[in-house]
CSV table of C-alpha atoms in Angstrom, one decimal:
chain,number,residue,atom,x,y,z
A,1,UNK,CA,48.0,152.8,50.2
A,2,UNK,CA,47.4,149.7,50.7
A,3,UNK,CA,46.3,149.8,54.9
A,4,UNK,CA,48.9,147.2,56.4
A,5,UNK,CA,47.0,145.8,59.3
A,6,UNK,CA,49.5,145.7,62.5
A,7,UNK,CA,49.0,142.4,64.9
A,8,UNK,CA,47.3,142.0,67.3
A,9,UNK,CA,48.1,140.2,70.3
A,10,UNK,CA,48.0,136.9,70.4
A,11,UNK,CA,44.7,135.3,72.8
A,12,UNK,CA,43.4,132.0,73.6
A,13,UNK,CA,40.5,133.0,72.4
A,14,UNK,CA,41.1,134.5,69.1
A,15,UNK,CA,42.8,130.9,68.7
A,16,UNK,CA,40.0,128.1,69.6
A,17,UNK,CA,38.3,130.8,67.5
A,18,UNK,CA,40.1,130.6,64.1
A,19,UNK,CA,40.3,126.6,65.5
A,20,UNK,CA,36.8,126.0,65.6
A,21,UNK,CA,36.7,127.6,62.5
A,22,UNK,CA,38.6,125.4,60.3
A,23,UNK,CA,37.4,122.4,61.7
A,24,UNK,CA,34.1,123.0,60.6
A,25,UNK,CA,34.2,124.6,57.6
A,26,UNK,CA,31.2,126.2,55.9
A,27,UNK,CA,28.2,125.2,57.9
A,28,UNK,CA,26.5,128.6,56.9
A,29,UNK,CA,23.7,126.5,54.6
A,30,UNK,CA,23.5,123.6,57.1
A,31,UNK,CA,19.8,122.2,56.9
A,32,UNK,CA,18.1,122.9,60.5
A,33,UNK,CA,17.4,119.5,61.5
A,34,UNK,CA,14.5,120.9,64.1
A,35,UNK,CA,12.4,121.2,60.4
A,36,UNK,CA,12.2,116.9,60.3
A,37,UNK,CA,14.9,115.9,58.2
A,38,UNK,CA,16.9,114.5,60.6
A,39,UNK,CA,20.6,116.1,59.6
A,40,UNK,CA,23.5,116.2,61.5
A,41,UNK,CA,23.1,118.9,64.8
A,42,UNK,CA,27.0,120.9,64.9
A,43,UNK,CA,28.1,121.6,68.0
A,44,UNK,CA,28.7,125.3,69.0
A,45,UNK,CA,32.3,126.6,67.5
A,46,UNK,CA,33.2,127.2,71.5
A,47,UNK,CA,33.0,123.3,72.4
A,48,UNK,CA,34.9,121.8,70.0
A,49,UNK,CA,38.1,122.8,71.6
A,50,UNK,CA,39.1,122.5,75.2
A,51,UNK,CA,42.5,124.2,76.6
A,52,UNK,CA,44.9,121.8,78.2
A,53,UNK,CA,46.2,123.2,81.3
A,54,UNK,CA,46.9,120.6,84.0
A,55,UNK,CA,51.2,120.0,83.4
A,56,UNK,CA,50.7,116.2,82.5
A,57,UNK,CA,48.6,116.8,79.9
A,58,UNK,CA,50.2,119.4,78.2
A,59,UNK,CA,53.1,117.9,77.6
A,60,UNK,CA,51.8,116.6,75.0
A,61,UNK,CA,48.8,118.9,73.9
A,62,UNK,CA,47.9,122.6,74.5
A,63,UNK,CA,44.3,122.9,72.3
A,64,UNK,CA,42.3,119.3,71.9
A,65,UNK,CA,39.4,118.0,70.1
A,66,UNK,CA,37.4,115.5,72.0
A,67,UNK,CA,36.7,112.0,69.8
A,68,UNK,CA,32.7,112.5,71.0
A,69,UNK,CA,33.0,116.2,69.4
A,70,UNK,CA,34.7,115.3,66.3
A,71,UNK,CA,32.5,112.7,65.4
A,72,UNK,CA,29.5,115.0,65.9
A,73,UNK,CA,30.8,117.0,62.5
A,74,UNK,CA,32.2,113.6,60.8
A,75,UNK,CA,31.6,110.3,60.4
A,76,UNK,CA,33.8,107.6,62.9
A,77,UNK,CA,35.3,111.4,63.9
A,78,UNK,CA,37.3,111.0,60.6
A,79,UNK,CA,38.8,114.3,60.4
A,80,UNK,CA,39.4,114.3,56.1
A,81,UNK,CA,42.8,115.0,54.7
A,82,UNK,CA,41.9,118.6,53.4
A,83,UNK,CA,40.7,119.6,56.9
A,84,UNK,CA,43.6,118.6,58.6
A,85,UNK,CA,45.8,120.2,56.5
A,86,UNK,CA,43.2,123.8,56.8
A,87,UNK,CA,44.2,123.0,60.9
A,88,UNK,CA,47.6,123.0,60.5
A,89,UNK,CA,48.0,126.0,57.8
A,90,UNK,CA,46.4,128.1,60.7
A,91,UNK,CA,48.0,132.0,61.0
A,92,UNK,CA,46.5,135.4,61.7
A,93,UNK,CA,46.6,138.2,64.0
A,94,UNK,CA,45.8,136.4,67.0
A,95,UNK,CA,46.2,133.4,67.0
A,96,UNK,CA,48.5,130.9,68.4
A,97,UNK,CA,51.2,129.5,66.1
A,98,UNK,CA,50.4,125.9,65.4
A,99,UNK,CA,53.2,123.6,65.6
A,100,UNK,CA,51.9,119.8,65.0
A,101,UNK,CA,48.1,118.0,65.6
A,102,UNK,CA,47.4,114.8,65.3
A,103,UNK,CA,44.1,112.1,65.5
A,104,UNK,CA,44.6,109.7,68.8
A,105,UNK,CA,42.1,107.8,71.0
A,106,UNK,CA,41.1,111.2,73.5
A,107,UNK,CA,40.4,112.5,70.0
A,108,UNK,CA,42.4,115.6,67.8
A,109,UNK,CA,44.9,117.2,69.9
A,110,UNK,CA,47.6,120.5,68.9
A,111,UNK,CA,50.7,121.8,69.8
A,112,UNK,CA,51.4,125.3,70.0
A,113,UNK,CA,55.0,126.3,68.6
A,114,UNK,CA,56.6,127.9,72.0
A,115,UNK,CA,58.9,129.4,70.5
A,116,UNK,CA,57.5,131.3,68.3
A,117,UNK,CA,55.2,131.7,70.2
A,118,UNK,CA,56.6,133.4,72.9
A,119,UNK,CA,59.5,135.4,71.1
A,120,UNK,CA,55.8,137.6,69.3
A,121,UNK,CA,55.3,137.9,73.0
A,122,UNK,CA,58.6,139.1,73.9
A,123,UNK,CA,59.0,141.5,70.8
A,124,UNK,CA,58.1,144.2,71.9
A,125,UNK,CA,58.3,144.3,75.7
A,126,UNK,CA,55.0,141.8,76.3
A,127,UNK,CA,52.9,145.5,77.0
A,128,UNK,CA,49.9,144.5,75.1
A,129,UNK,CA,49.7,141.7,77.0
A,130,UNK,CA,50.5,143.5,80.7
A,131,UNK,CA,47.5,145.7,79.9
A,132,UNK,CA,44.2,144.8,81.0
A,133,UNK,CA,42.0,142.9,79.1
A,134,UNK,CA,38.9,144.7,80.0
A,135,UNK,CA,39.2,149.0,81.5
A,136,UNK,CA,37.0,149.6,84.5
A,137,UNK,CA,35.4,152.7,86.2
A,138,UNK,CA,35.4,153.0,89.3
A,139,UNK,CA,37.0,155.2,92.5
A,140,UNK,CA,38.4,153.1,95.4
A,141,UNK,CA,39.6,155.0,98.6
A,142,UNK,CA,42.5,152.8,100.0
A,143,UNK,CA,42.6,154.2,103.6
A,144,UNK,CA,45.7,153.9,105.8
A,145,UNK,CA,44.2,154.0,109.4
A,146,UNK,CA,47.5,153.5,110.3
A,147,UNK,CA,49.1,157.0,108.8
A,148,UNK,CA,46.3,159.5,111.0
A,149,UNK,CA,46.5,161.6,113.4
A,150,UNK,CA,46.3,159.9,116.7
A,151,UNK,CA,46.2,163.0,117.6
A,152,UNK,CA,50.2,163.7,116.3
A,153,UNK,CA,50.9,161.9,113.2
A,154,UNK,CA,53.0,159.2,113.2
A,155,UNK,CA,56.4,158.8,113.0
A,156,UNK,CA,58.7,155.6,111.8
A,157,UNK,CA,59.3,155.2,115.4
A,158,UNK,CA,55.3,155.6,116.9
A,159,UNK,CA,54.4,153.0,113.8
A,160,UNK,CA,54.4,148.9,114.9
A,161,UNK,CA,55.6,146.9,112.7
A,162,UNK,CA,51.7,145.3,112.3
A,163,UNK,CA,50.7,148.6,111.4
A,164,UNK,CA,53.5,148.4,108.3
A,165,UNK,CA,52.1,145.5,107.3
A,166,UNK,CA,48.8,147.8,106.9
A,167,UNK,CA,50.7,150.0,104.8
A,168,UNK,CA,52.4,148.1,102.6
A,169,UNK,CA,49.3,146.2,101.3
A,170,UNK,CA,47.3,149.4,101.0
A,171,UNK,CA,50.5,150.2,98.9
A,172,UNK,CA,49.8,146.8,96.6
A,173,UNK,CA,46.5,146.6,96.3
A,174,UNK,CA,46.8,150.3,94.9
A,175,UNK,CA,49.0,149.3,92.2
A,176,UNK,CA,46.7,146.5,91.1
A,177,UNK,CA,43.8,148.3,91.4
A,178,UNK,CA,45.2,150.7,88.7
A,179,UNK,CA,46.5,148.3,86.9
A,180,UNK,CA,42.4,147.5,86.2
A,181,UNK,CA,42.0,150.7,85.1
A,182,UNK,CA,39.9,152.0,88.6
A,183,UNK,CA,40.9,155.0,89.9
A,184,UNK,CA,42.7,155.2,93.7
A,185,UNK,CA,43.1,157.0,95.9
A,186,UNK,CA,44.8,157.5,99.3
A,187,UNK,CA,43.8,158.5,102.5
A,188,UNK,CA,45.6,160.1,104.5
A,189,UNK,CA,47.0,163.1,103.1
A,190,UNK,CA,50.6,163.7,105.1
A,191,UNK,CA,53.0,166.5,105.4
A,192,UNK,CA,55.7,167.0,102.5
A,193,UNK,CA,59.0,166.2,104.4
A,194,UNK,CA,58.0,164.5,107.1
A,195,UNK,CA,59.7,161.9,109.1
A,196,UNK,CA,56.7,159.5,108.4
A,197,UNK,CA,57.3,160.7,104.1
A,198,UNK,CA,60.6,160.2,104.0
A,199,UNK,CA,60.6,156.5,105.0
A,200,UNK,CA,57.7,155.2,103.0
A,201,UNK,CA,59.8,156.5,100.5
A,202,UNK,CA,62.8,153.8,101.6
A,203,UNK,CA,60.6,151.2,101.2
A,204,UNK,CA,59.1,152.6,97.6
A,205,UNK,CA,55.6,154.0,98.6
A,206,UNK,CA,55.0,157.2,97.1
A,207,UNK,CA,52.0,158.6,99.2
A,208,UNK,CA,50.3,161.8,98.8
A,209,UNK,CA,51.1,165.2,100.5
A,210,UNK,CA,50.6,168.4,100.9
A,211,UNK,CA,52.7,171.5,102.1
A,212,UNK,CA,53.7,171.3,105.7
A,213,UNK,CA,51.4,173.8,106.8
A,214,UNK,CA,48.6,172.7,104.5
A,215,UNK,CA,45.4,172.5,106.8
A,216,UNK,CA,42.1,170.6,105.9
A,217,UNK,CA,39.8,173.1,108.6
A,218,UNK,CA,37.0,173.5,106.2
A,219,UNK,CA,36.3,169.9,106.0
A,220,UNK,CA,36.7,169.0,109.6
A,221,UNK,CA,34.3,172.4,110.4
A,222,UNK,CA,31.4,170.7,107.7
A,223,UNK,CA,32.0,166.8,109.2
A,224,UNK,CA,31.6,168.7,112.9
A,225,UNK,CA,27.9,170.3,111.9
A,226,UNK,CA,27.6,167.0,110.7
A,227,UNK,CA,27.6,165.2,113.5
A,228,UNK,CA,26.3,167.9,115.4
A,229,UNK,CA,23.0,167.8,114.1
A,230,UNK,CA,23.3,164.1,112.7
A,231,UNK,CA,19.6,162.1,113.1
A,232,UNK,CA,21.8,159.4,115.7
A,233,UNK,CA,23.5,162.1,117.6
A,234,UNK,CA,23.0,161.6,121.7
A,235,UNK,CA,21.3,163.9,123.1
A,236,UNK,CA,21.4,165.1,126.2
A,237,UNK,CA,18.5,163.6,128.3
A,238,UNK,CA,18.6,160.2,126.6
A,239,UNK,CA,22.2,160.1,128.4
A,240,UNK,CA,20.8,160.8,131.7
A,241,UNK,CA,18.5,158.2,131.5
A,242,UNK,CA,20.6,155.8,129.9
A,243,UNK,CA,22.7,156.8,133.5
A,244,UNK,CA,20.9,157.3,136.4
A,245,UNK,CA,20.9,153.4,137.2
A,246,UNK,CA,24.7,153.9,138.0
A,247,UNK,CA,26.7,156.2,139.8
A,248,UNK,CA,29.9,155.3,139.1
A,249,UNK,CA,28.7,155.8,135.2
A,250,UNK,CA,27.1,158.7,136.3
A,251,UNK,CA,30.3,159.7,137.5
A,252,UNK,CA,32.1,159.3,134.3
A,253,UNK,CA,29.3,161.1,132.4
A,254,UNK,CA,29.5,164.2,135.0
A,255,UNK,CA,33.7,164.0,133.0
A,256,UNK,CA,32.3,164.3,129.2
A,257,UNK,CA,29.4,167.6,130.0
A,258,UNK,CA,28.5,168.6,126.5
A,259,UNK,CA,30.9,166.4,124.3
A,260,UNK,CA,29.3,164.7,121.4
A,261,UNK,CA,28.2,161.9,121.5
A,262,UNK,CA,26.8,159.3,118.3
A,263,UNK,CA,25.2,155.9,118.6
A,264,UNK,CA,27.1,154.5,116.6
A,265,UNK,CA,24.9,151.0,117.3
A,266,UNK,CA,22.2,152.3,116.1
A,267,UNK,CA,23.3,153.5,112.5
A,268,UNK,CA,24.3,150.2,111.6
A,269,UNK,CA,20.6,148.8,112.6
A,270,UNK,CA,18.6,151.2,111.4
A,271,UNK,CA,20.5,151.5,107.8
A,272,UNK,CA,20.8,147.8,107.6
A,273,UNK,CA,24.8,147.3,107.9
A,274,UNK,CA,26.2,143.6,108.5
A,275,UNK,CA,29.2,142.5,109.9
A,276,UNK,CA,30.4,145.3,112.4
A,277,UNK,CA,30.5,144.7,116.3
A,278,UNK,CA,27.7,145.1,117.9
A,279,UNK,CA,29.4,145.8,120.7
A,280,UNK,CA,30.2,148.8,120.0
A,281,UNK,CA,27.3,150.9,121.1
A,282,UNK,CA,27.8,154.8,121.6
A,283,UNK,CA,31.2,156.8,120.7
A,284,UNK,CA,32.4,160.4,121.6
A,285,UNK,CA,33.7,162.4,119.1
A,286,UNK,CA,37.2,163.9,119.8
A,287,UNK,CA,39.2,165.9,117.8
A,288,UNK,CA,41.5,163.6,115.6
A,289,UNK,CA,38.4,161.3,114.9
A,290,UNK,CA,36.8,164.7,113.2
A,291,UNK,CA,40.5,164.6,111.4
A,292,UNK,CA,40.2,160.9,109.7
A,293,UNK,CA,36.8,162.0,108.7
A,294,UNK,CA,37.7,165.4,106.8
A,295,UNK,CA,40.9,163.2,105.4
A,296,UNK,CA,38.5,160.5,103.5
A,297,UNK,CA,36.2,163.3,102.4
A,298,UNK,CA,38.9,164.9,100.7
A,299,UNK,CA,39.7,161.7,99.7
A,300,UNK,CA,36.2,161.0,97.9
A,301,UNK,CA,36.3,164.6,96.7
A,302,UNK,CA,37.5,164.0,93.1
A,303,UNK,CA,36.1,160.7,92.2
A,304,UNK,CA,34.1,160.9,88.8
A,305,UNK,CA,31.5,158.5,90.4
A,306,UNK,CA,28.5,159.2,92.0
A,307,UNK,CA,29.5,156.4,95.1
A,308,UNK,CA,32.9,155.6,95.7
A,309,UNK,CA,34.1,152.3,97.6
A,310,UNK,CA,36.2,152.8,100.5
A,311,UNK,CA,38.9,150.1,101.1
A,312,UNK,CA,40.4,150.6,105.1
A,313,UNK,CA,43.4,148.6,105.4
A,314,UNK,CA,43.6,148.2,109.6
A,315,UNK,CA,45.6,145.9,111.5
A,316,UNK,CA,43.5,143.9,114.1
A,317,UNK,CA,44.7,146.0,116.8
A,318,UNK,CA,42.9,148.9,115.3
A,319,UNK,CA,39.5,147.0,113.4
A,320,UNK,CA,37.3,148.4,116.6
A,321,UNK,CA,38.3,151.7,116.6
A,322,UNK,CA,38.0,151.7,113.0
A,323,UNK,CA,34.4,150.1,112.8
A,324,UNK,CA,33.4,153.5,115.0
A,325,UNK,CA,35.3,155.3,112.9
A,326,UNK,CA,33.6,153.8,109.7
A,327,UNK,CA,30.7,154.7,111.6
A,328,UNK,CA,30.5,157.7,112.8
A,329,UNK,CA,31.6,158.6,108.9
A,330,UNK,CA,28.6,157.2,107.7
A,331,UNK,CA,26.3,159.3,111.3
A,332,UNK,CA,27.7,162.1,108.8
A,333,UNK,CA,25.7,161.7,105.8
A,334,UNK,CA,28.6,159.6,103.6
A,335,UNK,CA,26.7,157.4,101.8
A,336,UNK,CA,29.7,155.3,100.0
A,337,UNK,CA,30.9,151.9,99.7
A,338,UNK,CA,32.9,150.6,103.1
A,339,UNK,CA,34.7,147.8,103.1
A,340,UNK,CA,37.4,146.5,106.0
A,341,UNK,CA,40.8,144.5,105.6
A,342,UNK,CA,42.0,143.2,108.8
A,343,UNK,CA,45.3,141.8,108.9
A,344,UNK,CA,47.0,139.7,110.9
A,345,UNK,CA,49.0,140.3,113.7
A,346,UNK,CA,53.2,140.5,113.3
A,347,UNK,CA,54.8,138.5,116.1
A,348,UNK,CA,58.9,139.1,116.8
A,349,UNK,CA,59.9,136.0,119.4
A,350,UNK,CA,61.5,137.4,121.8
A,351,UNK,CA,62.1,141.0,120.4
A,352,UNK,CA,60.2,144.4,120.5
A,353,UNK,CA,60.8,146.5,117.4
A,354,UNK,CA,59.2,149.8,115.4
A,355,UNK,CA,59.2,149.7,112.2
A,356,UNK,CA,62.2,152.6,111.8
A,357,UNK,CA,64.3,149.8,114.0
A,358,UNK,CA,62.1,147.0,111.6
A,359,UNK,CA,63.8,148.7,108.4
A,360,UNK,CA,67.6,149.7,109.6
A,361,UNK,CA,68.2,145.9,111.3
A,362,UNK,CA,67.6,144.5,107.4
A,363,UNK,CA,68.8,147.5,105.7
A,364,UNK,CA,72.3,146.4,107.9
A,365,UNK,CA,72.0,143.0,107.8
A,366,UNK,CA,71.7,143.5,103.6
A,367,UNK,CA,74.6,145.8,103.8
A,368,UNK,CA,76.7,143.3,105.6
A,369,UNK,CA,75.7,140.4,103.6
A,370,UNK,CA,76.4,142.1,100.3
A,371,UNK,CA,80.6,142.4,102.1
A,372,UNK,CA,80.7,139.7,102.5
A,373,UNK,CA,80.5,138.6,98.8
A,374,UNK,CA,81.9,141.6,97.3
A,375,UNK,CA,83.7,143.7,99.9
A,376,UNK,CA,85.4,146.7,99.4
A,377,UNK,CA,83.9,147.1,96.3
A,378,UNK,CA,80.4,148.0,98.8
A,379,UNK,CA,81.2,151.8,98.9
A,380,UNK,CA,79.6,155.0,97.3
A,381,UNK,CA,76.2,155.9,96.0
A,382,UNK,CA,75.0,153.2,93.3
A,383,UNK,CA,75.3,150.5,96.6
A,384,UNK,CA,73.7,152.5,98.2
A,385,UNK,CA,70.6,152.7,96.7
A,386,UNK,CA,71.1,148.7,95.1
A,387,UNK,CA,71.3,148.1,99.3
A,388,UNK,CA,68.2,150.9,100.0
A,389,UNK,CA,66.0,148.7,97.5
A,390,UNK,CA,66.8,144.6,98.0
A,391,UNK,CA,66.0,146.3,101.9
A,392,UNK,CA,63.0,147.2,100.5
A,393,UNK,CA,62.1,144.0,98.6
A,394,UNK,CA,63.0,142.0,101.5
A,395,UNK,CA,60.6,143.8,103.8
A,396,UNK,CA,58.0,143.7,101.4
A,397,UNK,CA,58.9,139.2,100.9
A,398,UNK,CA,58.8,139.2,104.6
A,399,UNK,CA,55.3,140.8,105.8
A,400,UNK,CA,53.2,140.5,102.7
A,401,UNK,CA,54.5,137.1,100.7
A,402,UNK,CA,52.1,135.4,103.3
A,403,UNK,CA,48.2,135.6,103.5
A,404,UNK,CA,46.9,139.6,104.8
A,405,UNK,CA,44.4,137.2,107.5
A,406,UNK,CA,47.6,134.8,108.6
A,407,UNK,CA,50.0,136.4,111.5
A,408,UNK,CA,53.6,136.5,110.3
A,409,UNK,CA,56.7,135.7,112.7
A,410,UNK,CA,59.3,137.6,111.9
A,411,UNK,CA,63.5,136.2,112.8
A,412,UNK,CA,65.0,139.6,113.8
A,413,UNK,CA,67.9,138.7,115.8
A,414,UNK,CA,70.3,140.9,115.7
A,415,UNK,CA,73.1,138.7,115.5
A,416,UNK,CA,71.8,136.6,112.5
A,417,UNK,CA,72.0,138.0,109.1
A,418,UNK,CA,68.9,137.9,107.3
A,419,UNK,CA,66.1,136.2,108.2
A,420,UNK,CA,66.0,132.3,106.8
A,421,UNK,CA,63.0,131.8,108.8
A,422,UNK,CA,58.9,132.2,107.8
A,423,UNK,CA,58.0,133.5,104.5
A,424,UNK,CA,61.8,133.4,103.4
A,425,UNK,CA,61.5,137.2,102.1
A,426,UNK,CA,65.7,137.7,102.7
A,427,UNK,CA,66.9,135.1,101.4
A,428,UNK,CA,64.8,135.1,98.4
A,429,UNK,CA,66.2,138.3,97.3
A,430,UNK,CA,69.7,137.9,98.2
A,431,UNK,CA,70.0,134.6,95.9
A,432,UNK,CA,67.8,136.3,93.0
A,433,UNK,CA,70.1,139.4,93.0
A,434,UNK,CA,73.3,136.9,92.8
A,435,UNK,CA,71.2,134.6,90.1
A,436,UNK,CA,71.0,138.4,88.5
A,437,UNK,CA,75.1,139.3,89.0
A,438,UNK,CA,75.9,135.8,87.7
A,439,UNK,CA,73.6,136.1,84.5
A,440,UNK,CA,74.6,139.9,83.9
A,441,UNK,CA,78.5,139.1,84.5
A,442,UNK,CA,77.8,135.0,81.5
A,443,UNK,CA,76.9,137.4,79.3
A,444,UNK,CA,79.2,139.6,80.1
A,445,UNK,CA,82.0,137.3,79.6
A,446,UNK,CA,80.9,135.7,76.9
A,447,UNK,CA,80.6,139.3,74.9
A,448,UNK,CA,84.2,139.6,75.5
A,449,UNK,CA,85.2,136.0,74.3
A,450,UNK,CA,83.4,136.5,71.2
A,451,UNK,CA,80.6,133.3,71.8
A,452,UNK,CA,77.7,135.8,72.8
A,453,UNK,CA,76.8,138.7,70.3
A,454,UNK,CA,76.2,142.2,72.0
A,455,UNK,CA,72.9,142.7,70.5
A,456,UNK,CA,71.6,138.8,71.7
A,457,UNK,CA,70.5,140.0,74.8
A,458,UNK,CA,70.6,144.2,76.0
A,459,UNK,CA,69.5,145.3,79.5
A,460,UNK,CA,68.0,148.1,78.3
A,461,UNK,CA,65.8,146.0,76.6
A,462,UNK,CA,61.4,146.4,78.0
A,463,UNK,CA,62.1,142.5,77.7
A,464,UNK,CA,64.8,142.3,81.1
A,465,UNK,CA,62.4,144.6,82.5
A,466,UNK,CA,58.6,142.9,81.9
A,467,UNK,CA,60.8,140.3,83.6
A,468,UNK,CA,60.4,142.2,87.1
A,469,UNK,CA,57.5,141.8,88.6
A,470,UNK,CA,58.1,144.9,90.7
A,471,UNK,CA,59.0,147.9,90.4
A,472,UNK,CA,61.8,147.5,93.0
A,473,UNK,CA,63.4,144.8,91.2
A,474,UNK,CA,63.1,147.0,87.2
A,475,UNK,CA,65.2,149.5,90.0
A,476,UNK,CA,67.6,146.6,90.8
A,477,UNK,CA,68.4,146.1,86.9
A,478,UNK,CA,68.6,150.1,86.6
A,479,UNK,CA,71.4,150.1,89.0
A,480,UNK,CA,73.7,147.6,87.9
A,481,UNK,CA,76.7,148.8,85.9
A,482,UNK,CA,76.4,147.0,82.3
A,483,UNK,CA,77.7,148.2,79.1
A,484,UNK,CA,76.9,146.3,76.0
């Protein structure tokens, strides 16, 4: 039985390799010019072709073999007809379809049959093209300090907009890292059924949970013992020498007599860690600090590599506190690589809203805008789901469309509709939802009139789904009532 080779995904590197082979021909037996016979030196195959990227040049060519390269291959740079025919008829697994080619002043330029290329890419839903080119190995723990106990579990009403931004960013980074092949875990684990979990799920965030009665006491005890026995622990004698010069400081120390304290400055100085605030100094270890470290220890427990990377995604207001936690974890004996990603502030001129109030405001505005357009149709579970997804998309656009180090300014005036200022997140979502509705409506009318074939475009086809860069848009397609 003949083996039928499945076509490989179209690749630029494969196409360049094939173009080079077609242009050079068989030249394996060309004498080595270094032997003194004066034979022409041929360029390396990967240097024969240049892939265009500028919008101006892409109007008339996709690949170019410059005249300088042609001159090294053929006398006066004249490409023989047989070679030209070979290049134009190029095909093969993974090779982009060629539409035309011609020799101009700048060299041999080739155009890709873009319509055929697009059809080939979209035929199977582009699943092969959504896979990472190479699987990376490694374990990354995304730690979100905003969600840790302080000492109580956070609630939507206690979460600030700046902290909400860090949670959304951690979720987004996690999705990107997973696509690249990394093993990703999130920290901390939150109680199932808690208000904060319900809130995060409304935003499309799937955060790890544990039963409400679950405890991490065993790891907390282990961390406590590690800090007690840490070489960076500050002993009572050291504390007395350091405070002997100031009565006020001595009184303050008296209040914390017997407390466990760790010299964080010694940690980053003796271990050669750069970038930490020199004013960290000595830190008193509290219960919530031990709980934080135990959660980190839990998140790294399942890592298959010896050393994981912990990425602390924090707000600028919590940056100093998180540096303390990072050095405490190091003092407890953790050797994992630690990185800090600090987000800029979220500003709401004239208002002060919690994360819960902000989500409620945007949901109300999205519902109002939907009712203005669709009237009494906006009712029932389907519309509730659509409004929830659109609200989540709006929130994500507003808080993530600005580079994370820069501040975000939100228009949260209750008397207005969805914000038209700042990142234009709400407007973007509403506009594109309206465009989707118009496209689907036009298609449905075309089918009814017989102008459009019923199987010309099917919403169940993965081709539509890959146009959606976020799972919320995918959900929006699912919610469209569209029978074909």
